[in-house]
Coordinates of N, CA and C in Angstrom, one line a residue:
X274 N 1.1 29.5 3.1 CA 1.0 30.9 3.5 C -0.3 31.4 4.5
X275 N 0.4 31.9 5.8 CA -1.1 32.9 6.4 C -1.7 33.8 5.3
X276 N -3.2 33.7 5.7 CA -3.4 35.1 5.7 C -3.4 36.4 6.2
X277 N -4.2 37.4 5.7 CA -4.0 38.9 6.8 C -4.2 38.8 7.8
X278 N -3.9 39.3 8.8 CA -4.8 38.8 10.2 C -5.4 39.1 10.4
X279 N -5.6 40.6 9.8 CA -7.3 41.6 10.1 C -8.2 40.6 9.2
X280 N -8.0 39.1 8.5 CA -9.2 38.5 7.9 C -9.1 37.2 7.9
X281 N -8.7 37.2 9.2 CA -8.7 36.2 9.9 C -8.9 35.9 10.9
X282 N -9.8 35.0 12.0 CA -11.3 35.0 12.5 C -10.2 34.7 14.4
X283 N -10.4 35.0 15.1 CA -10.0 34.5 16.7 C -11.0 33.4 17.2
X284 N -9.7 32.6 17.6 CA -9.8 31.2 18.5 C -10.0 31.5 19.5
X285 N -10.5 30.5 20.7 CA -10.7 30.7 22.5 C -10.0 29.7 21.9
X286 N -8.2 29.5 22.9 CA -8.0 28.2 23.6 C -8.5 28.4 25.1
X287 N -8.2 28.8 26.2 CA -8.6 28.4 26.9 C -9.0 29.7 27.4
X288 N -10.2 29.7 28.9 CA -10.3 30.3 29.6 C -10.5 29.7 31.1
X289 N -9.4 30.5 32.2 CA -9.1 30.2 33.6 C -10.3 31.4 34.8
X290 N -10.7 31.6 35.2 CA -11.7 32.1 35.6 C -10.7 33.4 36.9
X291 N -10.1 32.4 37.7 CA -9.2 33.3 38.3 C -7.7 32.6 38.0
X292 N -7.6 34.0 38.3 CA -5.4 34.4 38.2 C -5.1 35.2 39.1
X293 N -3.8 35.1 39.6 CA -3.3 36.4 39.7 C -2.0 37.6 39.7
X294 N -2.2 37.9 39.3 CA -0.9 39.3 39.3 C 0.2 39.7 39.9
X295 N 1.1 39.3 40.1 CA 2.3 39.4 40.9 C 3.9 40.8 40.5
X296 N 3.8 41.6 41.3 CA 5.5 42.2 40.7 C 6.3 41.7 41.0
X297 N 7.5 41.5 40.0 CA 8.1 40.8 40.1 C 9.8 42.0 40.2
X298 N 10.6 41.2 41.2 CA 11.8 42.1 41.5 C 13.1 41.8 39.9
X299 N 14.1 42.7 39.6 CA 14.4 41.9 38.3 C 15.5 41.0 38.7
X300 N 15.4 40.2 37.5 CA 16.6 39.0 37.7 C 17.6 39.1 38.0
X301 N 18.2 39.1 39.1 CA 19.3 38.9 39.6 C 21.1 37.9 38.7
X302 N 20.1 36.8 38.1 CA 21.2 35.8 37.9 C 20.2 35.1 36.5
X303 N 21.5 34.2 35.8 CA 20.7 33.9 34.6 C 20.2 32.6 35.1
X304 N 19.8 32.1 36.5 CA 19.2 30.8 36.9 C 18.0 31.0 36.4
X305 N 17.2 32.0 36.2 CA 15.5 31.7 36.1 C 15.4 32.8 37.3
X306 N 13.8 32.9 37.3 CA 12.4 33.7 38.4 C 12.8 32.6 39.0
X307 N 12.0 33.4 40.1 CA 12.0 31.8 41.5 C 10.6 32.8 42.2
X308 N 9.7 32.0 42.5 CA 8.5 32.7 43.5 C 8.5 33.4 44.9
X309 N 9.3 32.3 45.6 CA 9.6 32.8 45.9 C 10.0 33.7 46.2
X310 N 10.6 34.6 45.6 CA 11.0 36.1 46.1 C 9.5 36.6 46.0
X311 N 8.7 36.9 45.2 CA 7.3 37.5 44.9 C 7.1 37.2 45.9
X312 N 6.0 38.1 46.6 CA 4.5 38.4 47.1 C 3.9 38.1 46.9
X313 N 3.3 36.1 47.2 CA 2.7 35.7 46.9 C 1.4 36.2 48.4
X314 N 1.2 36.6 49.0 CA 0.2 36.4 49.6 C -0.8 38.5 49.4
X315 N 0.3 39.2 48.7 CA -0.2 40.3 48.1 C -0.4 40.7 47.1
X316 N -1.0 39.5 46.1 CA -1.3 39.8 44.6 C -1.1 41.8 44.1
X317 N -0.9 41.8 43.1 CA -1.5 43.2 41.9 C -2.7 43.4 41.7
X318 N -3.2 42.6 41.9 CA -4.7 42.2 40.3 C -4.9 40.9 40.9
X319 N -6.1 40.5 40.7 CA -7.1 39.0 39.9 C -8.0 39.4 39.0
X320 N -8.0 38.7 38.7 CA -9.4 38.3 37.8 C -8.8 37.0 36.6
X321 N -9.9 37.0 35.3 CA -9.8 36.4 34.6 C -8.9 36.1 33.0
X322 N -8.1 34.8 33.1 CA -7.3 34.9 32.3 C -8.0 34.1 30.9
X323 N -7.2 34.6 29.5 CA -8.4 33.7 28.3 C -6.9 33.5 27.5
X324 N -7.0 32.6 26.8 CA -5.9 32.0 25.8 C -6.7 32.1 24.6
X325 N -6.0 33.1 23.2 CA -6.5 33.1 22.4 C -5.8 32.9 21.2
X326 N -6.0 32.3 19.8 CA -5.4 32.2 18.7 C -5.9 33.1 17.4
X327 N -5.2 33.8 16.9 CA -5.3 34.2 15.4 C -4.6 33.6 14.9
X328 N -4.5 33.1 14.0 CA -3.1 32.8 13.2 C -2.1 32.1 13.8
X329 N -1.3 32.6 13.8 CA 0.2 32.1 14.1 C 0.4 32.5 15.5
X330 N -0.3 33.4 16.2 CA -0.2 34.2 17.3 C -0.9 33.9 18.1
X331 N -0.4 33.3 18.9 CA -1.6 33.2 20.8 C -1.1 34.6 21.7
X332 N -2.6 34.8 22.0 CA -2.8 35.6 23.1 C -3.5 35.4 24.2
X333 N -2.2 35.6 24.9 CA -2.4 35.7 27.4 C -3.6 37.0 27.4
X334 N -4.5 37.3 27.4 CA -5.6 38.3 28.6 C -5.8 37.9 29.4
X335 N -5.9 38.9 30.3 CA -6.2 39.5 31.7 C -6.8 40.2 31.7
X336 N -8.3 39.5 31.5 CA -9.6 41.1 32.1 C -10.4 40.6 33.2
X337 N -11.2 41.2 33.4 CA -11.7 41.4 34.6 C -13.1 40.8 34.5
X338 N -12.9 39.8 35.3 CA -13.6 38.4 35.2 C -15.1 38.9 35.5
X339 N -15.8 40.2 35.3 CA -17.0 40.8 36.0 C -17.4 41.3 34.5
X340 N -16.6 42.2 34.2 CA -16.7 43.1 33.1 C -16.7 42.8 31.4
X341 N -15.6 42.0 31.6 CA -14.8 41.3 30.6 C -13.7 42.3 30.2
X342 N -13.6 43.7 31.1 CA -12.2 44.6 30.5 C -11.0 44.2 30.7
X343 N -10.0 44.7 29.7 CA -8.7 43.8 29.6 C -7.9 44.9 30.0
X344 N -7.4 43.8 31.3 CA -6.3 44.4 31.7 C -4.8 44.5 31.1
X345 N -4.6 43.6 30.1 CA -3.4 43.5 30.1 C -2.8 41.7 28.7
X346 N -2.1 42.7 28.4 CA -2.2 41.2 27.5 C -0.7 41.0 26.9
X347 N -0.5 39.2 26.7 CA 0.9 39.6 25.5 C 0.6 38.9 24.4
X348 N 1.0 39.3 23.3 CA 1.3 38.4 22.6 C 2.1 37.3 22.5
X349 N 2.1 36.0 22.4 CA 2.9 34.8 22.5 C 3.0 34.4 20.7
X350 N 4.8 34.6 20.1 CA 4.8 33.7 19.1 C 5.6 32.5 18.8
X351 N 5.8 32.5 20.0 CA 6.6 31.2 19.7 C 6.3 31.2 21.2
X352 N 6.4 28.9 22.0 CA 6.4 28.3 23.0 C 6.8 27.0 23.2
X353 N 7.7 27.0 23.8 CA 8.7 28.4 25.6 C 10.0 29.2 24.3
X354 N 9.2 30.2 25.0 CA 9.9 31.5 24.2 C 10.4 32.4 25.8
X355 N 10.3 34.0 25.3 CA 11.0 34.8 26.8 C 10.1 35.2 26.5
X356 N 8.4 35.3 26.5 CA 7.1 36.2 26.4 C 6.8 34.8 27.5
X357 N 7.3 33.9 27.7 CA 6.7 33.1 28.5 C 7.9 31.9 28.9
X358 N 7.2 31.8 30.3 CA 8.7 31.5 31.2 C 8.3 30.7 32.7
X359 N 8.5 29.7 33.3 CA 8.3 28.9 33.9 C 9.0 29.3 35.3
X360 N 8.9 29.4 36.2 CA 9.6 30.0 37.5 C 10.3 28.5 37.9
X361 N 11.7 28.9 38.4 CA 12.5 27.7 38.6 C 11.6 26.9 39.8
X362 N 10.4 27.2 40.7 CA 10.9 26.6 41.8 C 8.9 26.2 42.2
X363 N 8.3 26.6 41.0 CA 6.9 25.6 41.5 C 6.1 26.0 40.1
X364 N 5.1 24.8 39.7 CA 4.0 24.8 38.8 C 3.6 25.5 38.5
X365 N 3.0 26.0 38.9 CA 2.1 27.0 39.1 C 1.7 28.5 38.7
X366 N 3.3 29.1 39.0 CA 3.9 30.2 38.4 C 4.4 30.5 37.3
X367 N 4.1 31.8 36.8 CA 5.0 31.9 35.5 C 5.3 33.0 34.6
X368 N 6.3 33.4 34.1 CA 6.5 35.4 34.2 C 6.3 35.1 32.4
X369 N 5.1 36.8 32.2 CA 5.4 36.7 30.9 C 4.9 38.2 30.6
X370 N 5.5 38.2 29.2 CA 5.4 39.7 29.1 C 4.8 40.5 28.0
X371 N 4.6 41.5 29.3 CA 2.6 41.9 28.3 C 3.1 43.5 28.3
X372 N 2.6 43.8 26.8 CA 2.6 45.0 25.9 C 1.4 45.3 25.9
X373 N 1.6 47.3 25.9 CA 0.2 48.2 25.6 C -0.3 48.1 24.2
X374 N -0.3 46.9 23.6 CA -1.3 47.0 22.4 C -1.0 47.7 21.2
X375 N 0.0 48.6 22.0 CA 0.4 49.9 20.3 C 1.9 49.3 19.7
X376 N 1.7 48.9 19.1 CA 3.3 47.7 18.0 C 4.3 49.1 17.5
X377 N 4.1 50.6 17.4 CA 5.0 51.0 16.7 C 5.8 51.6 18.1
X378 N 5.4 51.5 19.6 CA 5.6 52.1 20.6 C 6.7 51.0 21.1
X379 N 5.8 50.0 21.1 CA 6.9 48.7 21.7 C 7.2 48.4 23.3
X380 N 6.2 49.1 23.8 CA 7.0 49.1 25.8 C 6.3 47.5 25.7
X381 N 7.1 47.3 26.4 CA 6.1 46.0 27.3 C 6.3 46.1 28.5
X382 N 7.0 44.7 30.0 CA 6.8 44.8 31.0 C 6.7 43.1 31.7
X383 N 7.4 43.1 32.5 CA 7.6 41.4 32.7 C 6.4 41.6 34.4
X384 N 5.6 40.3 34.4 CA 4.6 40.2 35.9 C 4.7 39.5 35.7
X385 N 4.1 38.5 36.8 CA 4.7 37.0 37.9 C 3.0 36.9 36.9
X386 N 2.4 35.2 37.3 CA 1.2 35.2 37.3 C 1.5 34.1 37.4
X387 N 0.4 33.9 39.1 CA -0.1 32.4 38.6 C -1.2 31.4 39.2
X388 N -1.6 30.7 39.6 CA -3.1 30.0 39.7 C -3.2 29.5 40.9
X389 N -4.4 29.6 41.3 CA -4.1 28.6 42.9 C -4.4 27.6 42.3
X390 N -5.0 26.6 41.6 CA -5.3 25.3 41.2 C -4.2 25.0 40.5
X391 N -3.4 24.0 40.8 CA -1.9 23.7 39.8 C -3.0 22.5 38.3
X392 N -4.3 21.8 37.7 CA -4.7 22.1 37.4 C -4.8 22.7 36.3
X393 N -5.1 24.4 36.7 CA -5.3 25.7 36.0 C -3.7 25.2 35.3
X394 N -2.9 25.6 36.5 CA -1.9 25.6 35.2 C -0.9 24.6 34.5
X395 N -1.7 23.4 34.8 CA -1.6 22.4 34.0 C -2.2 22.8 32.5
X396 N -3.5 23.1 32.3 CA -4.5 23.0 31.0 C -3.6 25.0 30.7
X397 N -3.0 25.4 31.1 CA -2.4 26.8 30.8 C -1.2 26.4 30.0
X398 N -0.7 25.2 30.3 CA 0.8 25.1 29.9 C 0.4 24.1 28.2
X399 N -0.6 23.4 28.1 CA -0.6 22.7 27.3 C -1.3 23.0 26.8
X400 N -2.4 24.3 26.9 CA -3.2 24.9 25.5 C -1.6 25.9 24.6
X401 N -1.3 26.1 25.2 CA 0.5 26.7 24.5 C 0.9 25.9 23.6
X402 N 1.2 24.8 24.1 CA 1.7 23.5 23.4 C 0.8 23.5 22.2
X403 N 0.2 23.1 22.5 CA -0.6 22.2 20.7 C -1.0 23.1 19.9
X404 N -1.3 24.9 20.7 CA -0.9 25.6 19.5 C -0.3 25.8 18.5
X405 N 0.7 25.7 19.7 CA 2.6 26.0 18.7 C 2.9 24.4 18.1
X406 N 2.3 23.3 18.3 CA 2.6 21.7 17.4 C 1.5 22.1 16.0
X407 N 0.7 22.5 16.5 CA -0.6 23.2 15.1 C 0.6 24.1 13.9
X408 N 0.7 25.2 14.3 CA 1.8 26.4 14.1 C 2.7 25.1 13.4
X409 N 3.5 24.8 13.6 CA 4.7 23.6 13.1 C 3.9 23.5 12.0
X410 N 2.9 22.0 12.5 CA 2.2 21.7 11.2 C 2.2 22.2 10.2
X411 N 1.8 23.3 9.8 CA 1.1 24.0 8.6 C 2.1 24.5 8.6
X412 N 3.3 25.1 8.9 CA 4.2 25.5 8.3 C 5.3 24.3 7.3
X413 N 5.5 22.9 7.6 CA 5.9 21.9 7.3 C 4.9 22.2 5.9
X414 N 3.5 22.0 6.1 CA 2.9 22.2 4.7 C 2.9 22.8 4.0
X415 N 3.0 23.3 4.1 CA 3.0 25.4 3.3 C 4.8 25.3 2.7
X416 N 5.3 24.8 3.4 CA 7.7 24.3 3.1 C 6.9 23.6 1.6
X417 N 6.2 22.5 2.4 CA 6.6 20.7 1.9 C 5.8 21.7 0.0
X418 N 4.2 22.3 -0.1 CA 3.4 22.8 -1.2 C 4.8 23.7 -1.8
X419 N 5.6 24.2 -1.3 CA 5.9 25.8 -2.0 C 7.2 24.8 -2.6
X420 N 7.8 24.0 -2.2 CA 8.4 23.1 -2.5 C 8.1 22.1 -4.2
X421 N 6.7 22.2 -4.2 CA 6.2 21.0 -5.5 C 5.8 22.2 -6.4
X422 N 5.8 23.4 -5.7 CA 5.2 24.3 -6.9 C 6.7 24.7 -7.8
X423 N 7.5 24.8 -6.8 CA 9.2 25.7 -7.4 C 9.6 24.4 -7.7
X424 N 9.0 23.0 -8.1 CA 9.9 21.9 -8.8 C 9.1 22.1 -10.3
X425 N 10.5 21.0 -10.8 CA 9.8 21.0 -12.3 C 9.5 20.6 -12.5
X426 N 8.4 20.6 -13.6 CA 7.2 19.2 -13.3 C 7.6 18.1 -14.4
X427 N 7.5 16.6 -14.1 CA 8.7 16.5 -15.2 C 7.0 15.2 -15.9
X428 N 7.8 15.7 -17.3 CA 6.8 15.3 -18.1 C 7.1 14.0 -18.7
X429 N 6.7 12.7 -18.6 CA 6.7 11.3 -18.8 C 5.9 11.2 -20.2
X430 N 5.5 11.9 -20.6 CA 4.9 12.1 -22.3 C 5.5 11.8 -23.2
X431 N 4.9 11.7 -24.3 CA 5.5 10.5 -25.4 C 6.0 12.6 -26.0
X432 N 6.7 12.0 -26.8 CA 7.0 12.7 -27.6 C 6.8 12.9 -29.7
X433 N 7.0 13.6 -30.0 CA 6.4 13.9 -31.1 C 7.1 12.8 -32.3
X434 N 5.7 11.6 -33.0 CA 7.2 10.8 -33.4 C 8.2 9.3 -32.6
X435 N 8.2 10.1 -31.3 CA 8.8 8.8 -30.1 C 7.8 7.6 -30.1
X436 N 8.8 6.5 -29.8 CA 7.9 5.2 -30.1 C 8.8 4.4 -28.7
X437 N 8.0 3.0 -28.5 CA 9.2 2.3 -27.4 C 9.2 1.0 -27.9
X438 N 10.3 0.3 -27.7 CA 10.2 -1.3 -27.7 C 9.9 -2.4 -26.1
X439 N 9.0 -2.5 -26.6 CA 8.6 -3.5 -24.9 C 9.3 -5.1 -26.2
X440 N 10.7 -6.0 -25.3 CA 11.1 -7.9 -24.8 C 10.6 -7.8 -24.5
X441 N 8.6 -8.9 -24.6 CA 8.5 -9.3 -23.2 C 8.5 -10.7 -23.1
X442 N 10.3 -10.9 -23.6 CA 10.4 -12.8 -23.9 C 10.3 -13.4 -25.0
X443 N 10.4 -15.0 -24.6 CA 10.4 -16.4 -25.6 C 8.6 -16.7 -25.2
X444 N 8.1 -16.2 -26.5 CA 6.4 -17.1 -25.8 C 5.9 -18.1 -27.3
X445 N 5.8 -19.0 -26.7 CA 5.7 -19.8 -27.5 C 3.8 -20.2 -27.6
X446 N 3.6 -20.6 -28.7 CA 2.4 -20.4 -28.8 C 2.3 -22.3 -29.0
X447 N 0.9 -22.6 -27.8 CA 0.7 -24.1 -27.4 C -0.1 -24.8 -28.8
X448 N 0.9 -26.1 -28.5 CA 0.3 -27.2 -29.5 C -0.4 -28.1 -28.7
X449 N -1.7 -27.9 -29.2 CA -2.3 -28.8 -27.8 C -2.2 -30.5 -28.9
X450 N -2.0 -30.7 -30.6 CA -2.0 -32.1 -30.6 C -0.4 -32.6 -30.1
X451 N 1.2 -31.5 -30.3 CA 2.5 -32.0 -29.9 C 2.2 -31.9 -28.7
X452 N 1.6 -31.8 -27.8 CA 1.5 -31.7 -26.2 C 1.1 -33.1 -26.4
X453 N -0.5 -33.5 -26.8 CA -0.9 -34.7 -26.7 C 0.0 -35.6 -26.7
X454 N 1.1 -35.6 -28.2 CA 1.6 -36.9 -28.6 C 3.4 -37.6 -27.8
X455 N 3.1 -36.1 -27.2 CA 4.3 -36.0 -25.7 C 4.2 -36.3 -25.0
X456 N 2.3 -36.6 -24.8 CA 1.6 -37.4 -23.1 C 1.5 -38.7 -23.7
X457 N 1.5 -39.1 -24.5 CA 1.5 -40.9 -24.5 C 2.6 -41.4 -25.3
X458 N 3.1 -42.1 -25.5 CA 4.6 -42.1 -25.5 C 4.0 -43.9 -26.9
X459 N 4.9 -44.2 -27.6 CA 4.6 -44.9 -28.8 C 4.7 -46.2 -28.1
X460 N 3.2 -47.1 -28.3 CA 3.5 -48.4 -28.3 C 4.9 -49.3 -27.9
X461 N 5.4 -48.8 -29.9 CA 6.8 -50.1 -29.8 C 7.6 -49.1 -29.2
X462 N 8.0 -47.9 -28.4 CA 9.2 -47.8 -28.5 C 9.8 -48.2 -27.0
X463 N 11.0 -48.2 -26.8 CA 11.6 -49.4 -25.5 C 12.2 -48.2 -24.4
X464 N 11.9 -49.2 -22.9 CA 12.5 -48.5 -22.2 C 14.3 -48.6 -21.9
X465 N 14.5 -47.3 -21.6 CA 16.6 -47.9 -22.0 C 16.9 -49.1 -21.2
X466 N 17.5 -50.2 -21.2 CA 18.0 -50.7 -20.3 C 18.3 -50.7 -19.4
X467 N 19.1 -51.0 -18.1 CA 19.0 -50.6 -16.5 C 20.2 -50.9 -16.5
X468 N 20.8 -50.6 -15.7 CA 22.5 -50.0 -15.8 C 22.6 -51.9 -15.5
X469 N 23.7 -52.0 -16.6 CA 24.8 -53.4 -16.2 C 24.3 -54.4 -17.6
X470 N 23.5 -54.3 -17.9 CA 22.4 -54.8 -19.2 C 22.7 -54.8 -20.5
X471 N 23.6 -54.9 -21.6 CA 23.3 -54.3 -23.0 C 22.5 -54.7 -24.3
X472 N 22.3 -53.6 -24.6 CA 21.1 -53.0 -25.5 C 21.0 -54.4 -26.3
X473 N 21.8 -54.7 -26.8 CA 21.5 -56.2 -27.2 C 21.0 -57.8 -26.8
X474 N 20.6 -57.7 -26.0 CA 20.2 -58.8 -24.9 C 18.7 -58.6 -25.1
X475 N 18.5 -57.3 -25.1 CA 16.8 -57.5 -25.1 C 16.1 -57.2 -26.3
X476 N 15.1 -58.3 -26.9 CA 14.5 -58.7 -27.6 C 13.4 -58.0 -27.6
X477 N 12.8 -56.9 -28.8 CA 12.0 -56.2 -28.7 C 10.3 -57.2 -28.9
X478 N 9.5 -56.7 -28.6 CA 8.3 -57.1 -28.6 C 7.6 -57.4 -30.3
X479 N 7.7 -58.4 -30.7 CA 6.7 -58.4 -31.9 C 5.9 -57.5 -32.4
X480 N 5.5 -56.8 -33.1 CA 5.2 -55.8 -33.5 C 3.5 -56.5 -33.8
X481 N 3.1 -55.1 -33.7 CA 1.4 -55.5 -33.2 C 0.9 -55.8 -35.1
X482 N -0.2 -56.4 -35.2 CA -0.1 -57.5 -36.3 C -0.6 -56.7 -37.6
X483 N -0.3 -55.7 -38.5 CA -1.7 -55.1 -38.5 C -2.5 -55.9 -39.9
X484 N -3.9 -54.9 -40.2 CA -5.1 -55.3 -40.9 C -4.9 -54.4 -41.9
X485 N -4.9 -55.7 -42.5 CA -4.7 -55.0 -44.2 C -6.2 -54.5 -44.2
X486 N -6.6 -53.5 -45.1 CA -7.8 -53.3 -45.4 C -8.4 -54.8 -46.7
X487 N -9.2 -54.4 -46.6 CA -10.1 -55.8 -47.7 C -9.6 -54.1 -48.8
X488 N -9.6 -55.3 -50.2 CA -9.9 -54.2 -51.1 C -11.1 -54.5 -51.5
X489 N -11.3 -53.3 -51.9 CA -13.0 -53.0 -52.9 C -13.0 -54.1 -54.2
X490 N -14.3 -54.4 -54.5 CA -14.5 -54.8 -55.7 C -14.0 -54.3 -56.9
X491 N -13.2 -54.9 -58.3 CA -13.0 -54.4 -58.7 C -14.7 -53.9 -59.6
X492 N -14.1 -53.4 -60.7 CA -16.2 -52.4 -61.1 C -16.3 -53.9 -62.2
X493 N -15.9 -55.0 -62.7 CA -15.9 -55.6 -63.7 C -17.4 -56.8 -62.5
X494 N -16.3 -57.2 -61.6 CA -17.2 -57.8 -60.4 C -18.2 -57.4 -59.9
X495 N -19.2 -56.3 -59.7 CA -20.5 -56.2 -59.4 C -21.2 -56.3 -60.4
X496 N -22.1 -56.8 -60.1 CA -23.8 -56.9 -60.8 C -24.3 -56.2 -60.0
X497 N -25.0 -56.1 -61.6 CA -26.3 -55.0 -61.4 C -27.3 -56.0 -61.4
X498 N -28.4 -55.1 -61.2 CA -29.9 -56.3 -61.0 C -30.3 -55.4 -62.1
X499 N -30.2 -54.8 -62.6 CA -31.3 -54.6 -64.2 C -30.7 -56.2 -64.9
X500 N -29.6 -56.5 -65.5 CA -29.0 -57.3 -65.8 C -28.9 -58.9 -66.1
X501 N -29.0 -59.9 -66.8 CA -29.3 -60.7 -66.9 C -27.9 -61.8 -66.3
X502 N -28.0 -62.6 -65.1 CA -27.3 -63.0 -64.6 C -26.5 -63.9 -65.9
X503 N -25.1 -64.1 -65.6 CA -24.1 -65.0 -66.9 C -24.0 -66.1 -66.6
X504 N -24.6 -66.7 -67.6 CA -24.1 -68.6 -67.6 C -23.3 -69.3 -67.1
X505 N -23.9 -70.4 -66.0 CA -22.8 -70.9 -65.2 C -22.3 -71.9 -65.7
X506 N -21.3 -72.2 -66.7 CA -20.5 -73.6 -67.6 C -20.6 -75.0 -66.4
X507 N -21.6 -75.3 -67.4 CA -21.9 -77.1 -66.4 C -20.5 -77.8 -66.2
X508 N -20.8 -78.1 -65.5 CA -18.7 -79.1 -65.0 C -18.7 -79.6 -66.2
X509 N -17.1 -80.4 -66.3 CA -16.6 -81.2 -66.7 C -16.5 -81.9 -66.8
X510 N -16.8 -83.3 -67.8 CA -17.1 -84.4 -66.9 C -15.6 -84.9 -66.7
X511 N -14.6 -84.7 -67.2 CA -13.0 -84.8 -67.1 C -12.6 -84.4 -65.9
X512 N -13.4 -83.8 -65.4 CA -12.7 -83.4 -63.8 C -12.7 -83.9 -63.0
X513 N -13.3 -85.2 -62.8 CA -12.3 -86.4 -61.9 C -12.4 -87.5 -62.4
X514 N -11.7 -87.6 -63.6 CA -11.3 -88.7 -64.8 C -10.1 -89.1 -64.3
X515 N -8.9 -88.8 -63.2 CA -7.8 -89.1 -63.5 C -7.8 -89.9 -62.5
X516 N -8.2 -89.3 -60.8 CA -8.7 -89.9 -59.7 C -9.0 -91.0 -60.7
X517 N -10.5 -91.3 -61.5 CA -11.6 -92.3 -62.0 C -10.6 -92.8 -62.0
X518 N -9.8 -92.8 -63.3 CA -8.8 -94.2 -63.3 C -8.3 -94.4 -62.1
X519 N -7.2 -93.6 -61.5 CA -6.6 -94.2 -60.5 C -7.3 -95.0 -59.7
X520 N -8.7 -94.8 -59.5 CA -9.3 -95.0 -57.8 C -9.1 -96.7 -59.2
X521 N -9.8 -97.1 -60.7 CA -10.3 -98.1 -60.8 C -9.1 -99.0 -60.5
X522 N -8.2 -98.6 -61.0 CA -6.6 -99.5 -61.5 C -6.4 -100.5 -59.9
X523 N -6.0 -99.5 -59.5 CA -6.0 -100.2 -58.0 C -7.3 -100.7 -57.6
X524 N -7.8 -100.6 -58.2 CA -9.3 -101.7 -57.1 C -9.0 -103.2 -58.1
X525 N -8.2 -103.1 -59.2 CA -8.1 -103.7 -60.6 C -6.5 -105.0 -59.1
X526 N -6.2 -103.6 -59.3 CA -4.8 -104.9 -58.8 C -4.8 -105.4 -56.9
X527 N -5.8 -104.5 -56.3 CA -6.3 -105.2 -54.9 C -7.3 -106.4 -55.4
X528 N -7.0 -106.9 -56.4 CA -8.1 -108.3 -56.2 C -6.9 -109.3 -56.9
X529 N -5.6 -108.2 -57.7 CA -5.4 -109.7 -58.4 C -4.0 -110.1 -57.4
X530 N -4.2 -109.0 -55.8 CA -3.6 -109.8 -55.1 C -1.6 -108.9 -55.5
X531 N -1.6 -108.1 -56.2 CA -1.2 -107.7 -56.2 C -0.8 -106.0 -55.9
X532 N 0.4 -105.8 -55.8 CA 0.3 -104.1 -55.0 C 1.5 -103.3 -56.0
X533 N 1.1 -102.5 -57.3 CA 2.3 -101.7 -58.1 C 2.7 -100.4 -57.3
X534 N 3.7 -100.3 -56.9 CA 5.2 -99.4 -56.0 C 5.5 -98.8 -57.3

């Protein structure tokens, strides 16, 4: 929303040192104004032109080039519009609607203005276009802000006692031992037989020989260094008796020349 016009500052948009003012005949048709119908060799007034802006309104001011005294001004609230209109036969001439400054009176008149240089008329046109482009953007921003303020606010907060449930999916804990066991195949496992071969024809390799752990000695066999060593019985004299008897008999038989079967 724009502030009151009395609180706004006035900015200068464009200044041209030379402009001519012409009396124009009434428009005879809807085809527009033509500069050729004016007395271009005899301007009614010559001076300086200044374009200023105050809020949304632009002002075309015709001033004396020496004293700065205001000759006439045209408030512009829209461009292009009825306040500023280009002629149909030239780009250096325009028709503007001037007012006496008294809003209550509402008196106005249409006059023709022209520039000696074509570049001046171009700057005049661009200054008005840029100002009202800015006015359009400001109006759009104000409309969006008003829509945001009037729109109901979306309350995304939790109500009292309200809970939510989040389903993350099936998450399995990593088992390092199981993964290692799966990555290392067992030594006794067999690969599946190739196509066309019966499983009975394959002979599994022999199982790895398992080493039987040594059996610890019984408590009775452990010798204690503090106790005296047990006495060892002397070998029996009959330990080789049978073999001695058999040997002596064989010797006797061999001497006699007979062999017993």
